[in-house]
Backbone as CSV, one residue per row, in Angstrom:
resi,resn,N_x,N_y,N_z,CA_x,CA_y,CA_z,C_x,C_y,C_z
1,UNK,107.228,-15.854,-177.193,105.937,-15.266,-177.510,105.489,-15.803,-178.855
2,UNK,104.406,-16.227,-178.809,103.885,-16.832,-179.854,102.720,-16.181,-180.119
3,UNK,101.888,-15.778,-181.379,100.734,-14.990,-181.824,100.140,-13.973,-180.556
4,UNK,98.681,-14.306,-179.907,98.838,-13.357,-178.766,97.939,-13.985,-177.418
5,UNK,99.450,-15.045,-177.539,99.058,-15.563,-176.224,100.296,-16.355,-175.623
6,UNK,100.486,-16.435,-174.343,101.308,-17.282,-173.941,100.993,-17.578,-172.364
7,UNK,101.661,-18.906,-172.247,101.201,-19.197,-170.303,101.893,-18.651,-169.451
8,UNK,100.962,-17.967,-168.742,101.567,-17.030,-167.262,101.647,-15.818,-167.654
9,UNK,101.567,-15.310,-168.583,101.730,-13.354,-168.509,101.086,-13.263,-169.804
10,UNK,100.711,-11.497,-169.503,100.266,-11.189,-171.289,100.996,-10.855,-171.746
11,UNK,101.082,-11.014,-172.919,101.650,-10.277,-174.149,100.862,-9.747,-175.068
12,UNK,102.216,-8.992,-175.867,100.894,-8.831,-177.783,101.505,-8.945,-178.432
13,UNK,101.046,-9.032,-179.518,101.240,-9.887,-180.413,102.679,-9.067,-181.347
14,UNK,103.612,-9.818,-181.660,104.732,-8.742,-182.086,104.382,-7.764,-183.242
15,UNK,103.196,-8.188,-184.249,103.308,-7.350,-185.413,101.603,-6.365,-184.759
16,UNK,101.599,-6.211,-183.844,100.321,-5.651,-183.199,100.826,-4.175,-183.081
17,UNK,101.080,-3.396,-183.666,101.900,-2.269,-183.295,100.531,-1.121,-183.912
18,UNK,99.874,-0.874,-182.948,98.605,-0.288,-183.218,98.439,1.082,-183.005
19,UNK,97.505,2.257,-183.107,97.289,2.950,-182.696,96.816,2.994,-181.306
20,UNK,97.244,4.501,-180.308,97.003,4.370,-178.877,95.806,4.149,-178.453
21,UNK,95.593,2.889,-177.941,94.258,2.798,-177.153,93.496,3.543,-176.115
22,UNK,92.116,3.883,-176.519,90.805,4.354,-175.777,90.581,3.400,-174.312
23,UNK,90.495,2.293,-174.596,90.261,1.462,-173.618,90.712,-0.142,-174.053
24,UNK,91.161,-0.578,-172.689,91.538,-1.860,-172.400,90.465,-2.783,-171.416
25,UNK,89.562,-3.984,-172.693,88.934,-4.076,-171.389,89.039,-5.791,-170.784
26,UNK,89.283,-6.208,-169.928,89.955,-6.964,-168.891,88.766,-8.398,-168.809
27,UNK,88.908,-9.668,-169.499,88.077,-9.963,-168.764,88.849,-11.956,-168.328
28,UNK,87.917,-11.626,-167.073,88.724,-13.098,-166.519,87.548,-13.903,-166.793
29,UNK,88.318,-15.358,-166.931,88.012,-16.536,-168.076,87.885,-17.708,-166.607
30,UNK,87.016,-18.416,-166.390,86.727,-19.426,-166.074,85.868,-20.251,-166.219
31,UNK,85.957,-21.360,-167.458,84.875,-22.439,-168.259,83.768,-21.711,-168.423
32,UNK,84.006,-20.829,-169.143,82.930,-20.037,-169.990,82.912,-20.689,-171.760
33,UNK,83.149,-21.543,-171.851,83.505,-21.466,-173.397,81.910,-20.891,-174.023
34,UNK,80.805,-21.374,-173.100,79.177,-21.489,-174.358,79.016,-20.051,-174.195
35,UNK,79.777,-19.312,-173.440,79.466,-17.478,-173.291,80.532,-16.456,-174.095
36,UNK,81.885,-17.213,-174.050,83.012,-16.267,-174.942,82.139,-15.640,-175.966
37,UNK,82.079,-16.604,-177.285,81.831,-16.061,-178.510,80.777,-14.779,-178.132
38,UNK,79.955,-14.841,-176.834,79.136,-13.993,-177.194,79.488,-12.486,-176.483
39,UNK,79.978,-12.973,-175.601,80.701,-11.948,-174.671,81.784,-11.258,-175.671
40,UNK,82.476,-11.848,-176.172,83.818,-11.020,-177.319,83.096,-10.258,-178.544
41,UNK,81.808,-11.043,-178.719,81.030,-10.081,-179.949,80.478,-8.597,-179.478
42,UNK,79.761,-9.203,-178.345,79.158,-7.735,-177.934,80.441,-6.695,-177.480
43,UNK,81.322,-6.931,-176.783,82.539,-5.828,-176.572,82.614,-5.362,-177.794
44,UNK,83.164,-6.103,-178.641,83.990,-5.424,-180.180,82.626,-4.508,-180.742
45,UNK,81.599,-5.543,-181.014,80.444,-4.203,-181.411,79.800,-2.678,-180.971
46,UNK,79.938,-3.008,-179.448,80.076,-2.294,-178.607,80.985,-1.100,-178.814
47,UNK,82.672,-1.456,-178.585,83.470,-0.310,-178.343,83.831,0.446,-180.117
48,UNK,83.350,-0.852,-181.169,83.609,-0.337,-182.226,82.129,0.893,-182.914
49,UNK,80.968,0.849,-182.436,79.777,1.501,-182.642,80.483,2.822,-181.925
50,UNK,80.982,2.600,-180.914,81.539,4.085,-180.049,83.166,4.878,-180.948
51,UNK,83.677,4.214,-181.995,84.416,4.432,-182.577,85.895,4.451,-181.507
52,UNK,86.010,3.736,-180.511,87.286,3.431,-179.896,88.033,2.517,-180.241
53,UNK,89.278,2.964,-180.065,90.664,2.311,-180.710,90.587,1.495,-179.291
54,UNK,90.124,-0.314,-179.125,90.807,-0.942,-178.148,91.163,-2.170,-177.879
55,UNK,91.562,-2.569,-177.210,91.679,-4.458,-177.095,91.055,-4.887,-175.687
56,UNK,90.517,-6.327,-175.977,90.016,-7.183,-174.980,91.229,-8.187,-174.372
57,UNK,91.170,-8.188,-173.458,92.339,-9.446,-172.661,91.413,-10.348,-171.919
58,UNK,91.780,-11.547,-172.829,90.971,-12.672,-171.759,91.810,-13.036,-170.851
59,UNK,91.921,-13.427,-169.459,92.956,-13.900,-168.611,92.160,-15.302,-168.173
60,UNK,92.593,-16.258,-168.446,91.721,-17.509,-168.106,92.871,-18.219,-167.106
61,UNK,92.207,-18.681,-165.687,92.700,-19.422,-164.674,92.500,-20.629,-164.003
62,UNK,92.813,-21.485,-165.240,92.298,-23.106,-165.550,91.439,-23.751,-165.801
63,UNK,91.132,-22.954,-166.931,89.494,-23.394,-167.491,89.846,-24.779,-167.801
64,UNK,88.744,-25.800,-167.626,88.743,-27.109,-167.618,87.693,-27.407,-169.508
65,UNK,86.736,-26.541,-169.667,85.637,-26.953,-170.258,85.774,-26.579,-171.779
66,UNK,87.268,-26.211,-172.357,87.441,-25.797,-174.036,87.543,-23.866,-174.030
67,UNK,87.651,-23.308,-173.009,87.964,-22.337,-173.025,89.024,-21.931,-173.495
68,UNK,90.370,-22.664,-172.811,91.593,-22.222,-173.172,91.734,-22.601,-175.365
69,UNK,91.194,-23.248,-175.641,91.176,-23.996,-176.920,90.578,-22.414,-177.698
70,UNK,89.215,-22.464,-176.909,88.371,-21.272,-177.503,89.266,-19.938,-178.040
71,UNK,89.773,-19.223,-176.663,90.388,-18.583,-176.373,92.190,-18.387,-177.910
72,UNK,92.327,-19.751,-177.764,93.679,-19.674,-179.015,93.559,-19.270,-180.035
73,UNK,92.482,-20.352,-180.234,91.803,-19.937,-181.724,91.124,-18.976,-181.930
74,UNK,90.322,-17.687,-181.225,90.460,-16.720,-181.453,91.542,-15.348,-181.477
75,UNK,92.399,-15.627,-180.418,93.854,-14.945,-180.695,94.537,-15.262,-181.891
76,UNK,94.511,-16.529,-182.784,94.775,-16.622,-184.095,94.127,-15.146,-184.795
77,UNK,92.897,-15.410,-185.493,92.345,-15.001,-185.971,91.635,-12.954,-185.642
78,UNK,91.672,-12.501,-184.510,91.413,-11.491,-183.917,92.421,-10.524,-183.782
79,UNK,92.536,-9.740,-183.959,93.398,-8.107,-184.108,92.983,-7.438,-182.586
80,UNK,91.626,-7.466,-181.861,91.867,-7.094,-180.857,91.722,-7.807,-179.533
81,UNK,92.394,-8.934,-179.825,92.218,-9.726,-178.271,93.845,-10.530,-178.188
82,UNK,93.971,-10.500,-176.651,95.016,-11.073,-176.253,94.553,-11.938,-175.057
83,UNK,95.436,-12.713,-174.532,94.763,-13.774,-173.811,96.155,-14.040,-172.844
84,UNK,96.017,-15.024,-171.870,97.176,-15.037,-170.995,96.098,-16.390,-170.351
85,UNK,97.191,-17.504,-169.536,96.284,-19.124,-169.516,97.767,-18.839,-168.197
86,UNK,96.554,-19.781,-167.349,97.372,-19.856,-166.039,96.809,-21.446,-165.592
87,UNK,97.542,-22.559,-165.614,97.501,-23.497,-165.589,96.566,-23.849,-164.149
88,UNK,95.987,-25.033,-163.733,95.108,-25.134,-162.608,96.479,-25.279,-161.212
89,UNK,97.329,-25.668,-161.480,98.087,-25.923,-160.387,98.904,-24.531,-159.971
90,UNK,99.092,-23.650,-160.759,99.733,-22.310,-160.994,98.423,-21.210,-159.981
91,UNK,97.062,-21.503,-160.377,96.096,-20.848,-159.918,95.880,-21.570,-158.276
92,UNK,96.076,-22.841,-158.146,95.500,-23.017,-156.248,97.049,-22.860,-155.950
93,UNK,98.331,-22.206,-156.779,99.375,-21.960,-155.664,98.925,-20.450,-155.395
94,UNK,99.106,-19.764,-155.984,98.345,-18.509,-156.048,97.414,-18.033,-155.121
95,UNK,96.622,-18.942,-154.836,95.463,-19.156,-153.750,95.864,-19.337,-152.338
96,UNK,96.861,-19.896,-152.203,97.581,-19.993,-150.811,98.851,-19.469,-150.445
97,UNK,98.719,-18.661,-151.576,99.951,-16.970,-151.205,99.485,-16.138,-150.062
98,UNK,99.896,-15.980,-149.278,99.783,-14.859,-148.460,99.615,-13.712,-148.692
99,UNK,98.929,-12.757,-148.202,98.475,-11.499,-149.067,99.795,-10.254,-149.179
100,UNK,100.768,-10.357,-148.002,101.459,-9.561,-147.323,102.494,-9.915,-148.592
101,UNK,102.779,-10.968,-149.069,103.798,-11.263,-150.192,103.342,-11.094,-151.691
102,UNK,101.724,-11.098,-151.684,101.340,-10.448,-153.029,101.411,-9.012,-153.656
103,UNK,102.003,-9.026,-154.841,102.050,-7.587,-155.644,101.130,-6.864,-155.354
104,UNK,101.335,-5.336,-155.227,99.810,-4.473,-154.742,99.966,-3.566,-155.859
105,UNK,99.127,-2.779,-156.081,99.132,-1.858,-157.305,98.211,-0.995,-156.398
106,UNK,98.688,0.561,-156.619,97.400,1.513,-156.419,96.449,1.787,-157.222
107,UNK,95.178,1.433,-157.148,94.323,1.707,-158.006,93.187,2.760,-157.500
108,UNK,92.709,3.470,-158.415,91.763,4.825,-157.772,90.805,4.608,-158.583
């Protein structure tokens, strides 16, 4: 684990030892780089105007266009974002998983 990001799963960041989060909010990354900066501003302004304790997770699944770059260099620098990079060949195996062998989660 390196700062707060690594390939194939999330993490956080080891010295991230924060107060309990309000909300976690989720967002998936594909060659967005000319939209991040603006998309990560409005969340943080957003959940911070509402006074919530939370973090953003970018999950990017082979961005081709400076995303994943984008994405580092703000996990450097950012206290509430974590990120997770799933290589392009990792994402079309993924794609031709069978559903019956994919992880299910109950969600309500």
């Amino acid at each position: 684990m390196r700062n707060g990001f690594v390939s194939g799963s999330l993490t956080v960041k080891e010295d991230a030892i924060s107060p309990a989060l309000d909300v976690s909010v989720v967002v998936p990354v594909h060659n967005e780089v000319e939209s991040l900066p603006h998309l990560l501003e409005a969340i943080s302004s957003t959940l911070i105007a509402s006074h919530l304790n939370y973090e953003i997770i970018c999950v990017d699944d082979g961005s081709t266009d400076g995303s994943v770059q984008l994405l580092k260099q703000q996990a450097q620098i950012r206290t509430d974002l974590k990120v997770s990079f799933y290589d392009a060949i990792t994402v079309k195996l993924r794609q031709w998983q069978p559903v019956s062998s994919m992880h299910r989660a109950n969600l309500l």
